Amino acid sequence: MTSRKTVQTMKPATAAKKLGVLLEATPADFQEGVVSRDELNALQADPPEWLRDLRRNGPHPRPVVAAKLGISISGLTRNGYADPLTTEQINAIRDEDPEWLQQERTTRVEARREEERAQARKAAKAEKSAKTRENS
């Protein structure tokens, strides 16, 4: 007896997240259906015009906005940007380069450095523990 491979599907919201677009900005047929893994792969490999346009112009979901500005999602929220933004709006913020944006970028860099230090400490501790076990 041969087992049939079941088709993996996902909700449109999950597919939109994986594509890096705002679900509400996608076409109605995308929002109302389910998306198979193969369909998602096809959309990523050869995006249709609507997807290229969304990626190019937005509106963009908060994770994309934060990445384009070089800050965290929390940094967006702290500074009153809870709604999706278009590429034009993101570029305007970048061009203005307000003080809050500079501060949030600094905060993000510091957070990354601290995370790297914590990972290095953890790795060193694990290495020391492994050496101790070897010598026992």
mmCIF file with all atom_site columns, C-alpha atoms in Angstrom:
data_model
loop_
_atom_site.group_PDB
_atom_site.id
_atom_site.type_symbol
_atom_site.label_atom_id
_atom_site.label_alt_id
_atom_site.label_comp_id
_atom_site.label_asym_id
_atom_site.label_entity_id
_atom_site.label_seq_id
_atom_site.pdbx_PDB_ins_code
_atom_site.Cartn_x
_atom_site.Cartn_y
_atom_site.Cartn_z
_atom_site.occupancy
_atom_site.B_iso_or_equiv
_atom_site.pdbx_formal_charge
_atom_site.auth_seq_id
_atom_site.auth_comp_id
_atom_site.auth_asym_id
_atom_site.auth_atom_id
_atom_site.pdbx_PDB_model_num
ATOM 1   C CA . MET A 1 1   ? 0.000   0.000  0.000   1.00 0.00 ? 1   MET A CA 1
ATOM 2   C CA . THR A 1 2   ? 1.441   3.341  -0.996  1.00 0.00 ? 2   THR A CA 1
ATOM 3   C CA . SER A 1 3   ? 0.926   6.307  1.225   1.00 0.00 ? 3   SER A CA 1
ATOM 4   C CA . ARG A 1 4   ? -0.237  9.471  -0.422  1.00 0.00 ? 4   ARG A CA 1
ATOM 5   C CA . LYS A 1 5   ? 1.594   12.641 0.312   1.00 0.00 ? 5   LYS A CA 1
ATOM 6   C CA . THR A 1 6   ? -0.777  15.165 1.820   1.00 0.00 ? 6   THR A CA 1
ATOM 7   C CA . VAL A 1 7   ? -0.593  18.708 0.563   1.00 0.00 ? 7   VAL A CA 1
ATOM 8   C CA . GLN A 1 8   ? 0.567   21.141 3.210   1.00 0.00 ? 8   GLN A CA 1
ATOM 9   C CA . THR A 1 9   ? -1.586  24.242 3.319   1.00 0.00 ? 9   THR A CA 1
ATOM 10  C CA . MET A 1 10  ? -1.561  27.391 5.373   1.00 0.00 ? 10  MET A CA 1
ATOM 11  C CA . LYS A 1 11  ? -3.885  30.229 6.146   1.00 0.00 ? 11  LYS A CA 1
ATOM 12  C CA . PRO A 1 12  ? -3.546  33.347 4.009   1.00 0.00 ? 12  PRO A CA 1
ATOM 13  C CA . ALA A 1 13  ? -2.257  35.308 7.018   1.00 0.00 ? 13  ALA A CA 1
ATOM 14  C CA . THR A 1 14  ? 0.614   32.850 7.448   1.00 0.00 ? 14  THR A CA 1
ATOM 15  C CA . ALA A 1 15  ? 1.434   32.947 3.744   1.00 0.00 ? 15  ALA A CA 1
ATOM 16  C CA . ALA A 1 16  ? 1.366   36.771 3.726   1.00 0.00 ? 16  ALA A CA 1
ATOM 17  C CA . LYS A 1 17  ? 3.718   36.831 6.705   1.00 0.00 ? 17  LYS A CA 1
ATOM 18  C CA . LYS A 1 18  ? 6.115   34.454 4.967   1.00 0.00 ? 18  LYS A CA 1
ATOM 19  C CA . LEU A 1 19  ? 5.965   36.629 1.841   1.00 0.00 ? 19  LEU A CA 1
ATOM 20  C CA . GLY A 1 20  ? 6.606   39.782 3.895   1.00 0.00 ? 20  GLY A CA 1
ATOM 21  C CA . VAL A 1 21  ? 3.430   41.555 2.824   1.00 0.00 ? 21  VAL A CA 1
ATOM 22  C CA . LEU A 1 22  ? 0.369   42.931 4.574   1.00 0.00 ? 22  LEU A CA 1
ATOM 23  C CA . LEU A 1 23  ? -2.565  40.510 4.237   1.00 0.00 ? 23  LEU A CA 1
ATOM 24  C CA . GLU A 1 24  ? -5.128  43.307 3.926   1.00 0.00 ? 24  GLU A CA 1
ATOM 25  C CA . ALA A 1 25  ? -3.297  44.654 0.867   1.00 0.00 ? 25  ALA A CA 1
ATOM 26  C CA . THR A 1 26  ? -3.343  41.336 -1.022  1.00 0.00 ? 26  THR A CA 1
ATOM 27  C CA . PRO A 1 27  ? -5.998  40.453 -3.622  1.00 0.00 ? 27  PRO A CA 1
ATOM 28  C CA . ALA A 1 28  ? -9.330  39.110 -2.340  1.00 0.00 ? 28  ALA A CA 1
ATOM 29  C CA . ASP A 1 29  ? -8.798  35.635 -3.828  1.00 0.00 ? 29  ASP A CA 1
ATOM 30  C CA . PHE A 1 30  ? -5.520  35.353 -1.878  1.00 0.00 ? 30  PHE A CA 1
ATOM 31  C CA . GLN A 1 31  ? -7.188  36.479 1.360   1.00 0.00 ? 31  GLN A CA 1
ATOM 32  C CA . GLU A 1 32  ? -10.134 34.103 1.038   1.00 0.00 ? 32  GLU A CA 1
ATOM 33  C CA . GLY A 1 33  ? -8.389  30.867 0.076   1.00 0.00 ? 33  GLY A CA 1
ATOM 34  C CA . VAL A 1 34  ? -5.736  28.623 1.487   1.00 0.00 ? 34  VAL A CA 1
ATOM 35  C CA . VAL A 1 35  ? -2.185  28.536 0.184   1.00 0.00 ? 35  VAL A CA 1
ATOM 36  C CA . SER A 1 36  ? -0.304  25.307 -0.382  1.00 0.00 ? 36  SER A CA 1
ATOM 37  C CA . ARG A 1 37  ? 3.416   25.008 0.236   1.00 0.00 ? 37  ARG A CA 1
ATOM 38  C CA . ASP A 1 38  ? 3.913   24.590 -3.528  1.00 0.00 ? 38  ASP A CA 1
ATOM 39  C CA . GLU A 1 39  ? 1.890   27.740 -4.253  1.00 0.00 ? 39  GLU A CA 1
ATOM 40  C CA . LEU A 1 40  ? 3.942   29.672 -1.688  1.00 0.00 ? 40  LEU A CA 1
ATOM 41  C CA . ASN A 1 41  ? 7.170   28.447 -3.256  1.00 0.00 ? 41  ASN A CA 1
ATOM 42  C CA . ALA A 1 42  ? 5.876   29.482 -6.691  1.00 0.00 ? 42  ALA A CA 1
ATOM 43  C CA . LEU A 1 43  ? 4.951   32.943 -5.382  1.00 0.00 ? 43  LEU A CA 1
ATOM 44  C CA . GLN A 1 44  ? 8.430   33.336 -3.918  1.00 0.00 ? 44  GLN A CA 1
ATOM 45  C CA . ALA A 1 45  ? 10.219  32.047 -7.014  1.00 0.00 ? 45  ALA A CA 1
ATOM 46  C CA . ASP A 1 46  ? 8.201   33.993 -9.578  1.00 0.00 ? 46  ASP A CA 1
ATOM 47  C CA . PRO A 1 47  ? 6.105   36.670 -7.842  1.00 0.00 ? 47  PRO A CA 1
ATOM 48  C CA . PRO A 1 48  ? 3.071   37.979 -9.727  1.00 0.00 ? 48  PRO A CA 1
ATOM 49  C CA . GLU A 1 49  ? 2.781   41.709 -10.398 1.00 0.00 ? 49  GLU A CA 1
ATOM 50  C CA . TRP A 1 50  ? 0.578   42.374 -7.331  1.00 0.00 ? 50  TRP A CA 1
ATOM 51  C CA . LEU A 1 51  ? 3.214   40.826 -5.055  1.00 0.00 ? 51  LEU A CA 1
ATOM 52  C CA . ARG A 1 52  ? 6.095   42.690 -6.691  1.00 0.00 ? 52  ARG A CA 1
ATOM 53  C CA . ASP A 1 53  ? 4.120   45.926 -6.338  1.00 0.00 ? 53  ASP A CA 1
ATOM 54  C CA . LEU A 1 54  ? 3.352   45.290 -2.653  1.00 0.00 ? 54  LEU A CA 1
ATOM 55  C CA . ARG A 1 55  ? 6.982   44.512 -1.902  1.00 0.00 ? 55  ARG A CA 1
ATOM 56  C CA . ARG A 1 56  ? 8.126   47.584 -3.792  1.00 0.00 ? 56  ARG A CA 1
ATOM 57  C CA . ASN A 1 57  ? 5.551   50.162 -2.623  1.00 0.00 ? 57  ASN A CA 1
ATOM 58  C CA . GLY A 1 58  ? 3.760   48.715 0.400   1.00 0.00 ? 58  GLY A CA 1
ATOM 59  C CA . PRO A 1 59  ? 1.902   49.157 2.598   1.00 0.00 ? 59  PRO A CA 1
ATOM 60  C CA . HIS A 1 60  ? 4.444   47.138 4.556   1.00 0.00 ? 60  HIS A CA 1
ATOM 61  C CA . PRO A 1 61  ? 3.816   45.180 7.784   1.00 0.00 ? 61  PRO A CA 1
ATOM 62  C CA . ARG A 1 62  ? 5.607   46.378 10.907  1.00 0.00 ? 62  ARG A CA 1
ATOM 63  C CA . PRO A 1 63  ? 8.460   43.819 10.753  1.00 0.00 ? 63  PRO A CA 1
ATOM 64  C CA . VAL A 1 64  ? 9.319   45.027 7.246   1.00 0.00 ? 64  VAL A CA 1
ATOM 65  C CA . VAL A 1 65  ? 9.028   48.697 8.256   1.00 0.00 ? 65  VAL A CA 1
ATOM 66  C CA . ALA A 1 66  ? 11.293  48.111 11.249  1.00 0.00 ? 66  ALA A CA 1
ATOM 67  C CA . ALA A 1 67  ? 13.866  46.282 9.119   1.00 0.00 ? 67  ALA A CA 1
ATOM 68  C CA . LYS A 1 68  ? 13.869  49.011 6.466   1.00 0.00 ? 68  LYS A CA 1
ATOM 69  C CA . LEU A 1 69  ? 14.452  51.645 9.164   1.00 0.00 ? 69  LEU A CA 1
ATOM 70  C CA . GLY A 1 70  ? 17.051  49.542 10.980  1.00 0.00 ? 70  GLY A CA 1
ATOM 71  C CA . ILE A 1 71  ? 15.174  49.481 14.280  1.00 0.00 ? 71  ILE A CA 1
ATOM 72  C CA . SER A 1 72  ? 13.052  47.062 16.313  1.00 0.00 ? 72  SER A CA 1
ATOM 73  C CA . ILE A 1 73  ? 9.296   46.658 16.118  1.00 0.00 ? 73  ILE A CA 1
ATOM 74  C CA . SER A 1 74  ? 9.154   47.884 19.720  1.00 0.00 ? 74  SER A CA 1
ATOM 75  C CA . GLY A 1 75  ? 11.002  51.013 18.619  1.00 0.00 ? 75  GLY A CA 1
ATOM 76  C CA . LEU A 1 76  ? 8.317   51.678 16.026  1.00 0.00 ? 76  LEU A CA 1
ATOM 77  C CA . THR A 1 77  ? 5.585   51.307 18.634  1.00 0.00 ? 77  THR A CA 1
ATOM 78  C CA . ARG A 1 78  ? 7.381   53.480 21.186  1.00 0.00 ? 78  ARG A CA 1
ATOM 79  C CA . ASN A 1 79  ? 7.458   56.271 18.644  1.00 0.00 ? 79  ASN A CA 1
ATOM 80  C CA . GLY A 1 80  ? 3.845   56.090 17.535  1.00 0.00 ? 80  GLY A CA 1
ATOM 81  C CA . TYR A 1 81  ? 4.160   53.980 14.385  1.00 0.00 ? 81  TYR A CA 1
ATOM 82  C CA . ALA A 1 82  ? 1.731   51.120 15.007  1.00 0.00 ? 82  ALA A CA 1
ATOM 83  C CA . ASP A 1 83  ? 0.186   51.165 11.525  1.00 0.00 ? 83  ASP A CA 1
ATOM 84  C CA . PRO A 1 84  ? 1.672   49.822 8.288   1.00 0.00 ? 84  PRO A CA 1
ATOM 85  C CA . LEU A 1 85  ? 3.666   52.307 6.207   1.00 0.00 ? 85  LEU A CA 1
ATOM 86  C CA . THR A 1 86  ? 4.309   52.682 2.501   1.00 0.00 ? 86  THR A CA 1
ATOM 87  C CA . THR A 1 87  ? 7.794   52.789 1.001   1.00 0.00 ? 87  THR A CA 1
ATOM 88  C CA . GLU A 1 88  ? 7.314   56.512 0.402   1.00 0.00 ? 88  GLU A CA 1
ATOM 89  C CA . GLN A 1 89  ? 6.533   57.096 4.104   1.00 0.00 ? 89  GLN A CA 1
ATOM 90  C CA . ILE A 1 90  ? 9.514   54.982 5.180   1.00 0.00 ? 90  ILE A CA 1
ATOM 91  C CA . ASN A 1 91  ? 11.823  56.916 2.855   1.00 0.00 ? 91  ASN A CA 1
ATOM 92  C CA . ALA A 1 92  ? 10.485  60.215 4.222   1.00 0.00 ? 92  ALA A CA 1
ATOM 93  C CA . ILE A 1 93  ? 11.319  59.118 7.780   1.00 0.00 ? 93  ILE A CA 1
ATOM 94  C CA . ARG A 1 94  ? 14.771  57.978 6.656   1.00 0.00 ? 94  ARG A CA 1
ATOM 95  C CA . ASP A 1 95  ? 15.402  61.270 4.855   1.00 0.00 ? 95  ASP A CA 1
ATOM 96  C CA . GLU A 1 96  ? 14.264  63.282 7.867   1.00 0.00 ? 96  GLU A CA 1
ATOM 97  C CA . ASP A 1 97  ? 16.426  61.084 10.162  1.00 0.00 ? 97  ASP A CA 1
ATOM 98  C CA . PRO A 1 98  ? 14.721  62.276 13.364  1.00 0.00 ? 98  PRO A CA 1
ATOM 99  C CA . GLU A 1 99  ? 16.418  62.000 16.736  1.00 0.00 ? 99  GLU A CA 1
ATOM 100 C CA . TRP A 1 100 ? 14.141  59.136 17.846  1.00 0.00 ? 100 TRP A CA 1
ATOM 101 C CA . LEU A 1 101 ? 15.232  57.087 14.806  1.00 0.00 ? 101 LEU A CA 1
ATOM 102 C CA . GLN A 1 102 ? 18.899  57.644 15.575  1.00 0.00 ? 102 GLN A CA 1
ATOM 103 C CA . GLN A 1 103 ? 18.298  56.641 19.209  1.00 0.00 ? 103 GLN A CA 1
ATOM 104 C CA . GLU A 1 104 ? 16.371  53.504 18.242  1.00 0.00 ? 104 GLU A CA 1
ATOM 105 C CA . ARG A 1 105 ? 19.152  52.462 15.863  1.00 0.00 ? 105 ARG A CA 1
ATOM 106 C CA . THR A 1 106 ? 21.685  52.909 18.662  1.00 0.00 ? 106 THR A CA 1
ATOM 107 C CA . THR A 1 107 ? 19.485  50.896 21.017  1.00 0.00 ? 107 THR A CA 1
ATOM 108 C CA . ARG A 1 108 ? 19.208  48.085 18.463  1.00 0.00 ? 108 ARG A CA 1
ATOM 109 C CA . VAL A 1 109 ? 22.993  47.973 17.952  1.00 0.00 ? 109 VAL A CA 1
ATOM 110 C CA . GLU A 1 110 ? 23.556  47.837 21.716  1.00 0.00 ? 110 GLU A CA 1
ATOM 111 C CA . ALA A 1 111 ? 20.973  45.069 22.098  1.00 0.00 ? 111 ALA A CA 1
ATOM 112 C CA . ARG A 1 112 ? 22.675  43.024 19.376  1.00 0.00 ? 112 ARG A CA 1
ATOM 113 C CA . ARG A 1 113 ? 26.072  43.469 21.017  1.00 0.00 ? 113 ARG A CA 1
ATOM 114 C CA . GLU A 1 114 ? 24.681  42.346 24.367  1.00 0.00 ? 114 GLU A CA 1
ATOM 115 C CA . GLU A 1 115 ? 23.080  39.319 22.730  1.00 0.00 ? 115 GLU A CA 1
ATOM 116 C CA . GLU A 1 116 ? 26.414  38.409 21.109  1.00 0.00 ? 116 GLU A CA 1
ATOM 117 C CA . ARG A 1 117 ? 28.200  38.767 24.473  1.00 0.00 ? 117 ARG A CA 1
ATOM 118 C CA . ALA A 1 118 ? 25.603  36.536 26.138  1.00 0.00 ? 118 ALA A CA 1
ATOM 119 C CA . GLN A 1 119 ? 25.989  33.901 23.421  1.00 0.00 ? 119 GLN A CA 1
ATOM 120 C CA . ALA A 1 120 ? 29.768  34.033 23.756  1.00 0.00 ? 120 ALA A CA 1
ATOM 121 C CA . ARG A 1 121 ? 29.507  33.583 27.554  1.00 0.00 ? 121 ARG A CA 1
ATOM 122 C CA . LYS A 1 122 ? 27.134  30.659 27.066  1.00 0.00 ? 122 LYS A CA 1
ATOM 123 C CA . ALA A 1 123 ? 29.461  29.025 24.516  1.00 0.00 ? 123 ALA A CA 1
ATOM 124 C CA . ALA A 1 124 ? 32.472  29.492 26.796  1.00 0.00 ? 124 ALA A CA 1
ATOM 125 C CA . LYS A 1 125 ? 30.576  27.981 29.721  1.00 0.00 ? 125 LYS A CA 1
ATOM 126 C CA . ALA A 1 126 ? 29.509  24.994 27.599  1.00 0.00 ? 126 ALA A CA 1
ATOM 127 C CA . GLU A 1 127 ? 33.088  24.485 26.389  1.00 0.00 ? 127 GLU A CA 1
ATOM 128 C CA . LYS A 1 128 ? 34.417  24.623 29.945  1.00 0.00 ? 128 LYS A CA 1
ATOM 129 C CA . SER A 1 129 ? 31.766  22.156 31.073  1.00 0.00 ? 129 SER A CA 1
ATOM 130 C CA . ALA A 1 130 ? 32.648  19.774 28.229  1.00 0.00 ? 130 ALA A CA 1
ATOM 131 C CA . LYS A 1 131 ? 36.369  19.912 29.133  1.00 0.00 ? 131 LYS A CA 1
ATOM 132 C CA . THR A 1 132 ? 35.529  19.216 32.771  1.00 0.00 ? 132 THR A CA 1
ATOM 133 C CA . ARG A 1 133 ? 33.542  16.124 31.741  1.00 0.00 ? 133 ARG A CA 1
ATOM 134 C CA . GLU A 1 134 ? 36.409  14.921 29.526  1.00 0.00 ? 134 GLU A CA 1
ATOM 135 C CA . ASN A 1 135 ? 38.879  15.159 32.392  1.00 0.00 ? 135 ASN A CA 1
ATOM 136 C CA . SER A 1 136 ? 36.616  13.304 34.817  1.00 0.00 ? 136 SER A CA 1
#
